[in-house]
XYZ file of C-alpha atoms in Angstrom:
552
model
C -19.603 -110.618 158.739
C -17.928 -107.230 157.911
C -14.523 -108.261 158.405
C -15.426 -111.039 155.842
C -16.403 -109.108 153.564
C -13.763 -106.529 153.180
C -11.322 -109.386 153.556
C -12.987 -110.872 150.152
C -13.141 -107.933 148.413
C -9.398 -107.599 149.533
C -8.851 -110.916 148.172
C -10.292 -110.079 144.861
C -8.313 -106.822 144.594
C -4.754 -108.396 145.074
C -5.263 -111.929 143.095
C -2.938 -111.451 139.993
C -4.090 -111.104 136.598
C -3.409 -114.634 135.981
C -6.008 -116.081 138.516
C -8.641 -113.870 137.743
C -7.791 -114.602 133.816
C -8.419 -118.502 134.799
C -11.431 -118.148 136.864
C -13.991 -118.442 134.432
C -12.507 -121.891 133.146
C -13.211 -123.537 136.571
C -16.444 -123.978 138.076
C -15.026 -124.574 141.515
C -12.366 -122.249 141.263
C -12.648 -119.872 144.787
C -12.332 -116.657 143.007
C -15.339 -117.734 140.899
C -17.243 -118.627 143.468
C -16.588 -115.307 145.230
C -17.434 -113.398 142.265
C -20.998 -115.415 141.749
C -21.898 -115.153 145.403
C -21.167 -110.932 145.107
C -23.787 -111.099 142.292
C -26.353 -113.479 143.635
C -26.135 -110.651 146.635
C -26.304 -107.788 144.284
C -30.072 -109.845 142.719
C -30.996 -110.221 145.999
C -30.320 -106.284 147.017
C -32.183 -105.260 143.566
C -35.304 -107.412 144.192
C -35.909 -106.197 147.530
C -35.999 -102.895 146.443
C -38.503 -103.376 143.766
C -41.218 -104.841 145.787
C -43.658 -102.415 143.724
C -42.607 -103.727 140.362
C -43.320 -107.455 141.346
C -45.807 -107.993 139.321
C -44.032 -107.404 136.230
C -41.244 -109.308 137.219
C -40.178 -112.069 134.721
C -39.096 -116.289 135.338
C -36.180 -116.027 133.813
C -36.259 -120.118 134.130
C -39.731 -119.740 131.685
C -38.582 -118.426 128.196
C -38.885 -120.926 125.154
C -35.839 -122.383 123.630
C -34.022 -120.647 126.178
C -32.035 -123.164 127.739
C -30.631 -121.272 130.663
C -31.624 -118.731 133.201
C -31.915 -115.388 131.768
C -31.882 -113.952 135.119
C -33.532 -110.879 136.313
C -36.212 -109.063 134.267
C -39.638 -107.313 134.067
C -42.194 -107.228 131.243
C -45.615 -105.825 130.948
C -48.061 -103.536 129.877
C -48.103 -100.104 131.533
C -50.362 -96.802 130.793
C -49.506 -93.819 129.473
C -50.875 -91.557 131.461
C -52.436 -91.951 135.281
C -55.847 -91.572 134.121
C -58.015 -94.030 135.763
C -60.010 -95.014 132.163
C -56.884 -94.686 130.008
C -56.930 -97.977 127.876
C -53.908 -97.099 125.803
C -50.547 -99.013 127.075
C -47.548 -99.472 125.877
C -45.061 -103.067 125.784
C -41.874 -103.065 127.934
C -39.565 -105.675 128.628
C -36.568 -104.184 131.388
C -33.409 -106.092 131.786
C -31.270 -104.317 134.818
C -28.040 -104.859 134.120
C -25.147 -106.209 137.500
C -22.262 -103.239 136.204
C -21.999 -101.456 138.952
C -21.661 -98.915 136.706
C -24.866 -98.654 135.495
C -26.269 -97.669 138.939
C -27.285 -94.624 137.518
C -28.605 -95.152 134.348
C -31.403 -96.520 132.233
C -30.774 -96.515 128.248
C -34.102 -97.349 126.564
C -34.103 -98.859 123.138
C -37.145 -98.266 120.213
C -36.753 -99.528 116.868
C -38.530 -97.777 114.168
C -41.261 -97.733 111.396
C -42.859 -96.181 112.519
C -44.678 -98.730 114.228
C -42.517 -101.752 114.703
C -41.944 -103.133 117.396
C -38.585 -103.224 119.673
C -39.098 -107.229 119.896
C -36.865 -106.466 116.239
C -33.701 -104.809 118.225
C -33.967 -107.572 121.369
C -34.532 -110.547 119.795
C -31.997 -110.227 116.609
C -29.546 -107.260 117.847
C -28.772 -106.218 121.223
C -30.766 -108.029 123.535
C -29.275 -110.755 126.213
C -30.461 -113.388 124.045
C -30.361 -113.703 120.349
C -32.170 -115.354 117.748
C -30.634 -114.406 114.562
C -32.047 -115.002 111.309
C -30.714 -118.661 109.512
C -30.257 -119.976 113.267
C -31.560 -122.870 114.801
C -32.822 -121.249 118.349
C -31.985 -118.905 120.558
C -27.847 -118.375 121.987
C -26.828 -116.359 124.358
C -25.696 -113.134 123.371
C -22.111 -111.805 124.772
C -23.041 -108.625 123.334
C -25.955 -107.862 125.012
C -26.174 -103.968 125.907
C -27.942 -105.056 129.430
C -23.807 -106.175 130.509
C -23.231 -102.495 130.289
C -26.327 -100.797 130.965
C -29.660 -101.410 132.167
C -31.622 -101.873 129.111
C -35.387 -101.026 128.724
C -37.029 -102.330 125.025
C -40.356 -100.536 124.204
C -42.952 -101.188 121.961
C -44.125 -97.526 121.117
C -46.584 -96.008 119.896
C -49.994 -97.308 121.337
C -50.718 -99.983 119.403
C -47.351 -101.340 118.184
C -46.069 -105.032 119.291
C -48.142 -105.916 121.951
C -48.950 -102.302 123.295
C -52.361 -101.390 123.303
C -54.762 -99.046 122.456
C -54.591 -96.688 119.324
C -51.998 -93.720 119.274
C -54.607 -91.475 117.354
C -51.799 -88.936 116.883
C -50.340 -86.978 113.618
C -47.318 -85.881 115.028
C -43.719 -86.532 116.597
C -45.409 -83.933 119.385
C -47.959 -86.378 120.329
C -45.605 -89.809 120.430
C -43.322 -87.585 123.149
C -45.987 -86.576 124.892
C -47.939 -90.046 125.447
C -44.005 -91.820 125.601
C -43.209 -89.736 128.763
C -46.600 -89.996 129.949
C -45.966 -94.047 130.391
C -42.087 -92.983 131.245
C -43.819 -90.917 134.775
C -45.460 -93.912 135.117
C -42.217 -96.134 134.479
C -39.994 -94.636 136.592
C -42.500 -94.332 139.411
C -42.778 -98.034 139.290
C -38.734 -98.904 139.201
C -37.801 -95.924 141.655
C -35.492 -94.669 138.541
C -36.202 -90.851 138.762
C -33.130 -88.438 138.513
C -31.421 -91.438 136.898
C -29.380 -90.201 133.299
C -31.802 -91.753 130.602
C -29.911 -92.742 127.394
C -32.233 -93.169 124.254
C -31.495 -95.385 121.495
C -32.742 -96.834 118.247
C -32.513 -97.414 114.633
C -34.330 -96.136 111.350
C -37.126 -94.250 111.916
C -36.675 -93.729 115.612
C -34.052 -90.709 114.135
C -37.624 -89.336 113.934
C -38.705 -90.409 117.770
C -35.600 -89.807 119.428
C -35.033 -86.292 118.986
C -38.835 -85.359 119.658
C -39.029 -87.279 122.949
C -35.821 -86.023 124.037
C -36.201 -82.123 123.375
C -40.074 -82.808 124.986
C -37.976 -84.145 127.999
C -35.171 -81.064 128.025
C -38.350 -78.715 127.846
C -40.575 -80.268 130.540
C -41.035 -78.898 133.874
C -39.571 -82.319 135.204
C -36.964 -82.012 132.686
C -34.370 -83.190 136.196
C -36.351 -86.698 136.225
C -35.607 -87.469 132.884
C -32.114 -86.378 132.998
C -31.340 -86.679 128.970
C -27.415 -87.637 129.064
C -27.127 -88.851 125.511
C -28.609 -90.513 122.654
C -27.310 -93.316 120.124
C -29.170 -93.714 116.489
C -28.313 -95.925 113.574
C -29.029 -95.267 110.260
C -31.552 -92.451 111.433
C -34.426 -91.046 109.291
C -33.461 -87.824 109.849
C -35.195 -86.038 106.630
C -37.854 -87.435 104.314
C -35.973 -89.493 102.060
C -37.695 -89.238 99.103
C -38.133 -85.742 99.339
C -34.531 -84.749 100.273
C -31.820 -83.092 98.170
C -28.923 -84.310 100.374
C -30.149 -88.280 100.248
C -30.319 -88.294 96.808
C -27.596 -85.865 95.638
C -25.476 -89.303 97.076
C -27.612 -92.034 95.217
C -25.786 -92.003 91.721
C -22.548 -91.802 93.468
C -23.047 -94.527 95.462
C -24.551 -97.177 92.751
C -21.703 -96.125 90.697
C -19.484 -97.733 93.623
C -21.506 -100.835 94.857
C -23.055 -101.442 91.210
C -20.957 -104.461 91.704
C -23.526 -106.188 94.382
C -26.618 -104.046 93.050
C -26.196 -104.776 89.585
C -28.294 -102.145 88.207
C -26.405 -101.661 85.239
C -25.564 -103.331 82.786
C -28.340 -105.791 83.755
C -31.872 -104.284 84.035
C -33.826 -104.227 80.467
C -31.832 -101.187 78.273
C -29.017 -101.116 80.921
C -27.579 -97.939 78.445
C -31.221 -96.557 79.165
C -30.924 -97.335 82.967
C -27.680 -95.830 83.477
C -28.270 -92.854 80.951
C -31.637 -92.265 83.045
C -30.005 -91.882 86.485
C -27.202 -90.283 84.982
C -29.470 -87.163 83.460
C -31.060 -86.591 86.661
C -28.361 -85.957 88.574
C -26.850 -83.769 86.360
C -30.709 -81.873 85.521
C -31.439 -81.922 89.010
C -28.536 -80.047 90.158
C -27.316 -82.987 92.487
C -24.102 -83.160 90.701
C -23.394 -79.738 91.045
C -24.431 -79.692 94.695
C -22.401 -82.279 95.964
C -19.108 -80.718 94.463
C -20.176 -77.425 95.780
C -21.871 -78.321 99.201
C -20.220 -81.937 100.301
C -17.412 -79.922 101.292
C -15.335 -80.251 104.883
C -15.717 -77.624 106.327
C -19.557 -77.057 104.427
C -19.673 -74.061 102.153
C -23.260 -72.889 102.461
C -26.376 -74.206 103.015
C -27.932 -76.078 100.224
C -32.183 -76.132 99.292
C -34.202 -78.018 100.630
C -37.823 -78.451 100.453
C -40.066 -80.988 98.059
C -38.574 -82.272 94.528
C -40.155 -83.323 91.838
C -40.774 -86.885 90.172
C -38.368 -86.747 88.388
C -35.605 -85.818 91.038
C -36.186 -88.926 92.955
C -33.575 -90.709 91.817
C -33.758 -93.423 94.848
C -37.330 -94.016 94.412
C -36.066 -95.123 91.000
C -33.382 -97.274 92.318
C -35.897 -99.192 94.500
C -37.808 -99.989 91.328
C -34.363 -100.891 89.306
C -33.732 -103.530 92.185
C -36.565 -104.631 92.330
C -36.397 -105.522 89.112
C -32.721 -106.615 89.026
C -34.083 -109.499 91.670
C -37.076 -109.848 93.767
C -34.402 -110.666 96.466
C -32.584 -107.230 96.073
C -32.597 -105.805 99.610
C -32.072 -102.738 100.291
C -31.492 -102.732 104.031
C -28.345 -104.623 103.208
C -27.370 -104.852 99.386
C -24.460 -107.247 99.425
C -27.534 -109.764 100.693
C -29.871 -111.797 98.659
C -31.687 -114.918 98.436
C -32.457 -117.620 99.299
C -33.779 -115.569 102.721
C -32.728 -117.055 105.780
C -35.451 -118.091 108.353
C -36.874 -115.255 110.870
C -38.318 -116.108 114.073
C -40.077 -112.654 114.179
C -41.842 -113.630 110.607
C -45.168 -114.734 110.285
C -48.656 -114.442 108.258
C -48.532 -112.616 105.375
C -44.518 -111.249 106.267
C -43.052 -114.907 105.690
C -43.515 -117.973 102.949
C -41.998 -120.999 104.362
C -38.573 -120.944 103.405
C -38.539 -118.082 106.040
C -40.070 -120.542 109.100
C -37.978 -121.216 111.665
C -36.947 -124.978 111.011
C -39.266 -127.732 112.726
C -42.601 -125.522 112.541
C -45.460 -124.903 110.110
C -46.031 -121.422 108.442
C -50.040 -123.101 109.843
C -49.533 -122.581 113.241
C -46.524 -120.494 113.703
C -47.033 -116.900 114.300
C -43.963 -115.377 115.555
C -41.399 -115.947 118.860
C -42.742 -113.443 120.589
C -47.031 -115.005 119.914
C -45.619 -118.336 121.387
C -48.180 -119.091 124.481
C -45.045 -119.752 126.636
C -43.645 -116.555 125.725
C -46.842 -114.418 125.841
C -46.896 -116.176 129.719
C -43.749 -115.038 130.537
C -43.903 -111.258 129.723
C -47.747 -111.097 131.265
C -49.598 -110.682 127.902
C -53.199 -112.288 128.404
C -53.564 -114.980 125.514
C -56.788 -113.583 124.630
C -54.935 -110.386 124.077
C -54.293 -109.222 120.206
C -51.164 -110.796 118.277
C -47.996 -109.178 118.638
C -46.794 -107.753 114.780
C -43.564 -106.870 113.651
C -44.867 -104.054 112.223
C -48.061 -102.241 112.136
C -50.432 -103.150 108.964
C -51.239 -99.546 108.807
C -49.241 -96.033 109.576
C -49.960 -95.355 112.779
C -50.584 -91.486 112.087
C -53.102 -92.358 110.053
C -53.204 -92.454 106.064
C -52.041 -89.025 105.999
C -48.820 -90.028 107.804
C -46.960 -88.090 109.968
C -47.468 -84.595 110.526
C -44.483 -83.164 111.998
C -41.495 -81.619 110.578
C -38.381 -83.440 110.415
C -36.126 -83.431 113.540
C -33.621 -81.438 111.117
C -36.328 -78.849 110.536
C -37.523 -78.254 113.961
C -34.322 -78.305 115.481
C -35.793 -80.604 117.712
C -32.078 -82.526 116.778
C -29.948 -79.595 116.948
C -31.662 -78.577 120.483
C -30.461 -82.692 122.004
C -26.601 -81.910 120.947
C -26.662 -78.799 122.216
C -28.001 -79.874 125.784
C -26.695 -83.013 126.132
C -23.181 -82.729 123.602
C -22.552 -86.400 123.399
C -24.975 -87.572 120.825
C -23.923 -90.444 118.307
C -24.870 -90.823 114.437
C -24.328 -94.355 113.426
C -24.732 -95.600 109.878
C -23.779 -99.014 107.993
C -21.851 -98.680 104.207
C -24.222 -101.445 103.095
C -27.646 -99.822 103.846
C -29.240 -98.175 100.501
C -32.489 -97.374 102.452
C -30.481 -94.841 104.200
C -27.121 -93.978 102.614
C -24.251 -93.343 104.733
C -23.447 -90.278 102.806
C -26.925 -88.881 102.558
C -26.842 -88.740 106.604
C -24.029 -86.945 106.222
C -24.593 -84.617 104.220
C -28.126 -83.688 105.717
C -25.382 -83.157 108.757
C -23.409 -80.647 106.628
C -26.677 -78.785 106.246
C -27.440 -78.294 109.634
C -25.790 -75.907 112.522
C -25.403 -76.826 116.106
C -23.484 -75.129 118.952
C -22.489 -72.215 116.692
C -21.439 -74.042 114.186
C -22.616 -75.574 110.267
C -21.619 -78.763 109.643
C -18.193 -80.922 110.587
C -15.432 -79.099 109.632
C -13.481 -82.583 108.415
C -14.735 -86.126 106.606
C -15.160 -88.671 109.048
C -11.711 -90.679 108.534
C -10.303 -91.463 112.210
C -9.902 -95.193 112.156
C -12.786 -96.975 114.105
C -11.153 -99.792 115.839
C -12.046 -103.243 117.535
C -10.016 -105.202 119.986
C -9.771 -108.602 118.496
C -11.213 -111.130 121.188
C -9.999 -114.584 121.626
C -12.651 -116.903 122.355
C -14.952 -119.956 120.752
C -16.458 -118.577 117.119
C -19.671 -117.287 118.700
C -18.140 -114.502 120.637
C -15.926 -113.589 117.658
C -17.192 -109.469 116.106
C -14.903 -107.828 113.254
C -11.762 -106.606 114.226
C -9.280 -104.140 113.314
C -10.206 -101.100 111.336
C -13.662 -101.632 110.746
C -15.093 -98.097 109.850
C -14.613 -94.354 110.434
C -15.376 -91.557 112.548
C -15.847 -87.309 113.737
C -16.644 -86.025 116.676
C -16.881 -82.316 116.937
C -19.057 -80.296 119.715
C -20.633 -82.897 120.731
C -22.208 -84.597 118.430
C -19.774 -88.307 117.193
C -20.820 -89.395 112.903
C -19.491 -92.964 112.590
C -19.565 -95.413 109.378
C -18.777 -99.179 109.643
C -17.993 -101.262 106.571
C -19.628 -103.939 106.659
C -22.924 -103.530 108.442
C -26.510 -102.866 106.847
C -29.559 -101.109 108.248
C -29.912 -103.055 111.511
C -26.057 -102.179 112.347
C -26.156 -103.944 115.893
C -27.367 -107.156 114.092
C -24.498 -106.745 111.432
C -22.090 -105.892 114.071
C -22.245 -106.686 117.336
C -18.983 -105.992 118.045
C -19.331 -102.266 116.365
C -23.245 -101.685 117.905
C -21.224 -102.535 121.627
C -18.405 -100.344 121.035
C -20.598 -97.627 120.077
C -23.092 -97.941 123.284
C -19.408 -97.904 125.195
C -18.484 -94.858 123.707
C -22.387 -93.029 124.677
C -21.688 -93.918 128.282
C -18.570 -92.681 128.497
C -16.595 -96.722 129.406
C -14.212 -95.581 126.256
C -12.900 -92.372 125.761
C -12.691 -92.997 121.832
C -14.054 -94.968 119.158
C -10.146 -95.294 117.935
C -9.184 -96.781 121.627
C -7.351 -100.504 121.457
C -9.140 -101.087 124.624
C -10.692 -104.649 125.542
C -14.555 -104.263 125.313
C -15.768 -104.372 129.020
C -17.887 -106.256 131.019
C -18.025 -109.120 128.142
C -18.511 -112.612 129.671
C -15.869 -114.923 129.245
C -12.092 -115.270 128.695
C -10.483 -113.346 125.562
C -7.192 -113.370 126.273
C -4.942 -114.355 123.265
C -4.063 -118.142 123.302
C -0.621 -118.699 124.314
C 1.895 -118.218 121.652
C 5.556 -115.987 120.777
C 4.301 -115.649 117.353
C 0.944 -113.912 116.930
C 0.339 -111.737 113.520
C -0.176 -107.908 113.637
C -3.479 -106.870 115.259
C -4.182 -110.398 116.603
C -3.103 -109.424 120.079
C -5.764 -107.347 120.514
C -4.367 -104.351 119.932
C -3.685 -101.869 116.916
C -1.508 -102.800 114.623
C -1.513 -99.392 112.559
């Protein structure tokens, strides 16, 4: 049985790149059938050793609309703390991934808020199935972060998705605390302690992130969390209405996508529109402090603290779009209506234009509230609805307490133990400018240093792939990048709030680049572990950059 083995893997190593290019294509092709036996073996290895976690483990045969076998996962509710009365548990849904290099790793995704739930980021970004907004049902998703890591989605805090319980917390102090408390719990279950944790997100998990990981880097057990990284998009990483760097960049920026926002001319007096913006940023000082702070390297440091009415100049391009067009979004400005469908919409979120097709606004209420669905993850049916989103703050109408991760250094203190933390941001997103990110960065000193000491303007490159139009991402140049002690600020073109939903291909690249399976965001290298054959179709005349490879 040995000798077979090493005589297959021996096989596998010496097969030219030409047979293992063509192996996908054939079903009964040797080498495929090699490959698919070495992973039914690796399933089989992995469920044996999770005999404890059985009862959370998921038919992947079970999931509706789902017409093939999502293979193996777990879902549940688990507590956050080993109390034996604690009622408070929070949502997870674990996908462990078959790259062997993931052995030792879990990356954990939350989206943001705060609390909404992570059903957002699985279902319509990253996830090994999709179900994008517009779209008929469910596809399978060649981007899915589980092919390179394995990928746990949490609905946190108590009380968010289908977690349970109230958080009754005020601060970022007390979502770490009860987080890690179900993490113990977690990683108890899946026999995952020591493992490096990666923790990613979007929006206001730029809040979450760097709280729960300086709580973990300042625990006792600080080895069984083993913080290696961290990924955000478009963080909330200051109070946005409140901050001097976010809106020092708003009149700058509707000045150069006024084209899609139309806020002037267009809105009543568009002289009295434009003149209004205009005067603030000159009265509030933001024109001044971008010429003499948005500097590379940064100058100074510039104020901060609360403005005035008067000084929030995004608060009053919120109201300008929203009277532009009821359809104005600012989570992606170049989009509009009519609103495509959204199988995460429901109740008072939705009218029904925005039903999936084939259903009633009557009886549906969401993907994830489908009975079938609620079966297969182990929610009880006479459990409360899962939400998108919370219908109230879950700190409470005072909102939360805590200073901003820029404030407490709770974000400096993550670079500086971990160095390979990424800031990801989309052009098109309004609710959290690009530039404002950045220049909140500019502001802030980590390992020794204030600030990046250059714009972001290395060329962020994708490998084209060659393949059937639902595998296709952007290619080419599609955004920019720094990296400097350890902390990577990256821009892509085209995407919006939600950047892994925008682009895949970018979202990928970007986890990649966090795990260290590319040593640049500028690398021409094919993404890895994608499904499928993307070799260039057979030709002697291919255009520049359509070879998968740079072109610049």
């Amino acid at each position: 049985m040995g000798s077979s083995i090493f005589l297959r893997t021996l096989l596998l190593a010496l097969l030219p790149c030409t047979a293992l290019a063509s192996w996908r294509k054939d079903s009964t092709n040797p080498v495929r059938q090699l490959v698919e036996e070495k992973r039914a073996l690796l399933k089989r290895r992995t469920l044996e050793r999770r005999d404890v976690s059985s009862k959370y483990l998921v038919n992947g045969t079970d999931i509706p609309f789902v017409d093939w076998d999502l293979g193996e996962s777990y879902a549940g509710l688990m507590p956050i703390s080993k109390e034996a009365n604690e009622t408070r548990e929070l949502f997870f849904w674990y996908f462990p991934s078959t790259n062997q290099n993931a052995s030792d790793e879990v990356t954990i995704w939350m989206n943001g808020g705060p609390g909404c739930s992570s059903w957002i980021g699985l279902i319509e970004e990253n996830g090994p199935f999709t179900w994008f907004p517009g779209a008929f049902r469910p596809v399978y998703n060649i981007y899915s972060w589980s092919q390179l890591s394995n990928m746990l989605f949490i609905d946190q805090p108590a009380g968010t998705g289908f977690s349970v319980g109230d958080f009754n917390g005020t601060t970022e102090e007390e979502i770490a605390e009860q987080f890690l408390g179900f993490y113990d719990n977690w990683m108890e279950t899946f026999d995952t302690k020591g493992r490096q944790t990666y923790l990613t997100g979007e929006s206001y998990a730029g809040f979450y992130i760097p709280y729960i990981g300086d709580a973990m880097i300042q625990s006792d057990h600080c080895a069984d969390y083993n913080l290696a990284g961290s990924l955000m998009f478009s963080p909330y990483i200051r109070s946005i209405p409140n901050d001097f760097g976010q809106n020092a960049v708003t009149k700058p920026y509707v000045d150069t996508y006024n084209n899609v926002m139309g806020l002037y001319p267009g809105v009543g007096d568009p002289v009295d529109f434009y003149q209004a913006i205009t005067t603030a940023d000159e009265e509030c000082g933001y024109a001044e402090m971008r010429e003499k702070y948005f500097t590379f390297p940064p100058s100074g440091t510039f104020p901060t603290g609360n403005l005035s009415a008067e000084c929030q100049i995004s608060l009053m391009v919120y109201a300008g779009l929203a009277e532009v067009s009821p359809c104005s979004n600012i989570y992606h400005i170049s989009q509009g209506c009519p609103h495509p469908s959204d199988p995460l919409s429901f109740g008072q979120y939705s009218d029904n234009a925005s039903i999936p097709l084939g259903f009633d606004k009557k009886t549906w209420h969401g993907y994830p509230n489908m009975p079938q669905m609620r079966n297969a993850v182990h929610i009880p049916t006479d459990q409360k609805d899962w939400q998108m989103c919370t219908d109230e703050d879950p700190f409470g109408p005072a909102s939360d307490q805590s200073l901003d991760p820029f404030t407490s250094g709770a974000l400096t203190r993550i670079i500086e133990h971990t160095n390979n933390i990424i800031i990801a941001s989309g052009e098109q997103d309004y609710r959290v400018p690009t530039n404002g990110t950045l220049m909140v960065l500019q502001n802030m000193t980590w390992n020794g240093q204030q600030g990046f000491s250059e714009f972001p303007s290395k060329t962020f490159f994708l490998p084209r792939t060659f393949s059937d139009v639902s595998s296709q991402s952007s290619s080419g140049k599609i955004g920019d990048w720094v990296e400097q002690r350890g902390l990577n600020f990256a821009r892509v073109y085209a995407a919006g709030h939600e950047l892994p939903q925008y682009a895949q291909g970018a979202g990928y690249r970007l986890l990649e680049k966090l795990l260290g399976r590319v040593s640049n965001l500028t690398s021409d290298a094919m993404f890895s572990a994608l499904p499928g054959d993307f070799s260039p179709p057979p030709s002697n005349e291919t255009m520049p950059g359509m070879n998968g490879t740079r072109s610049d």
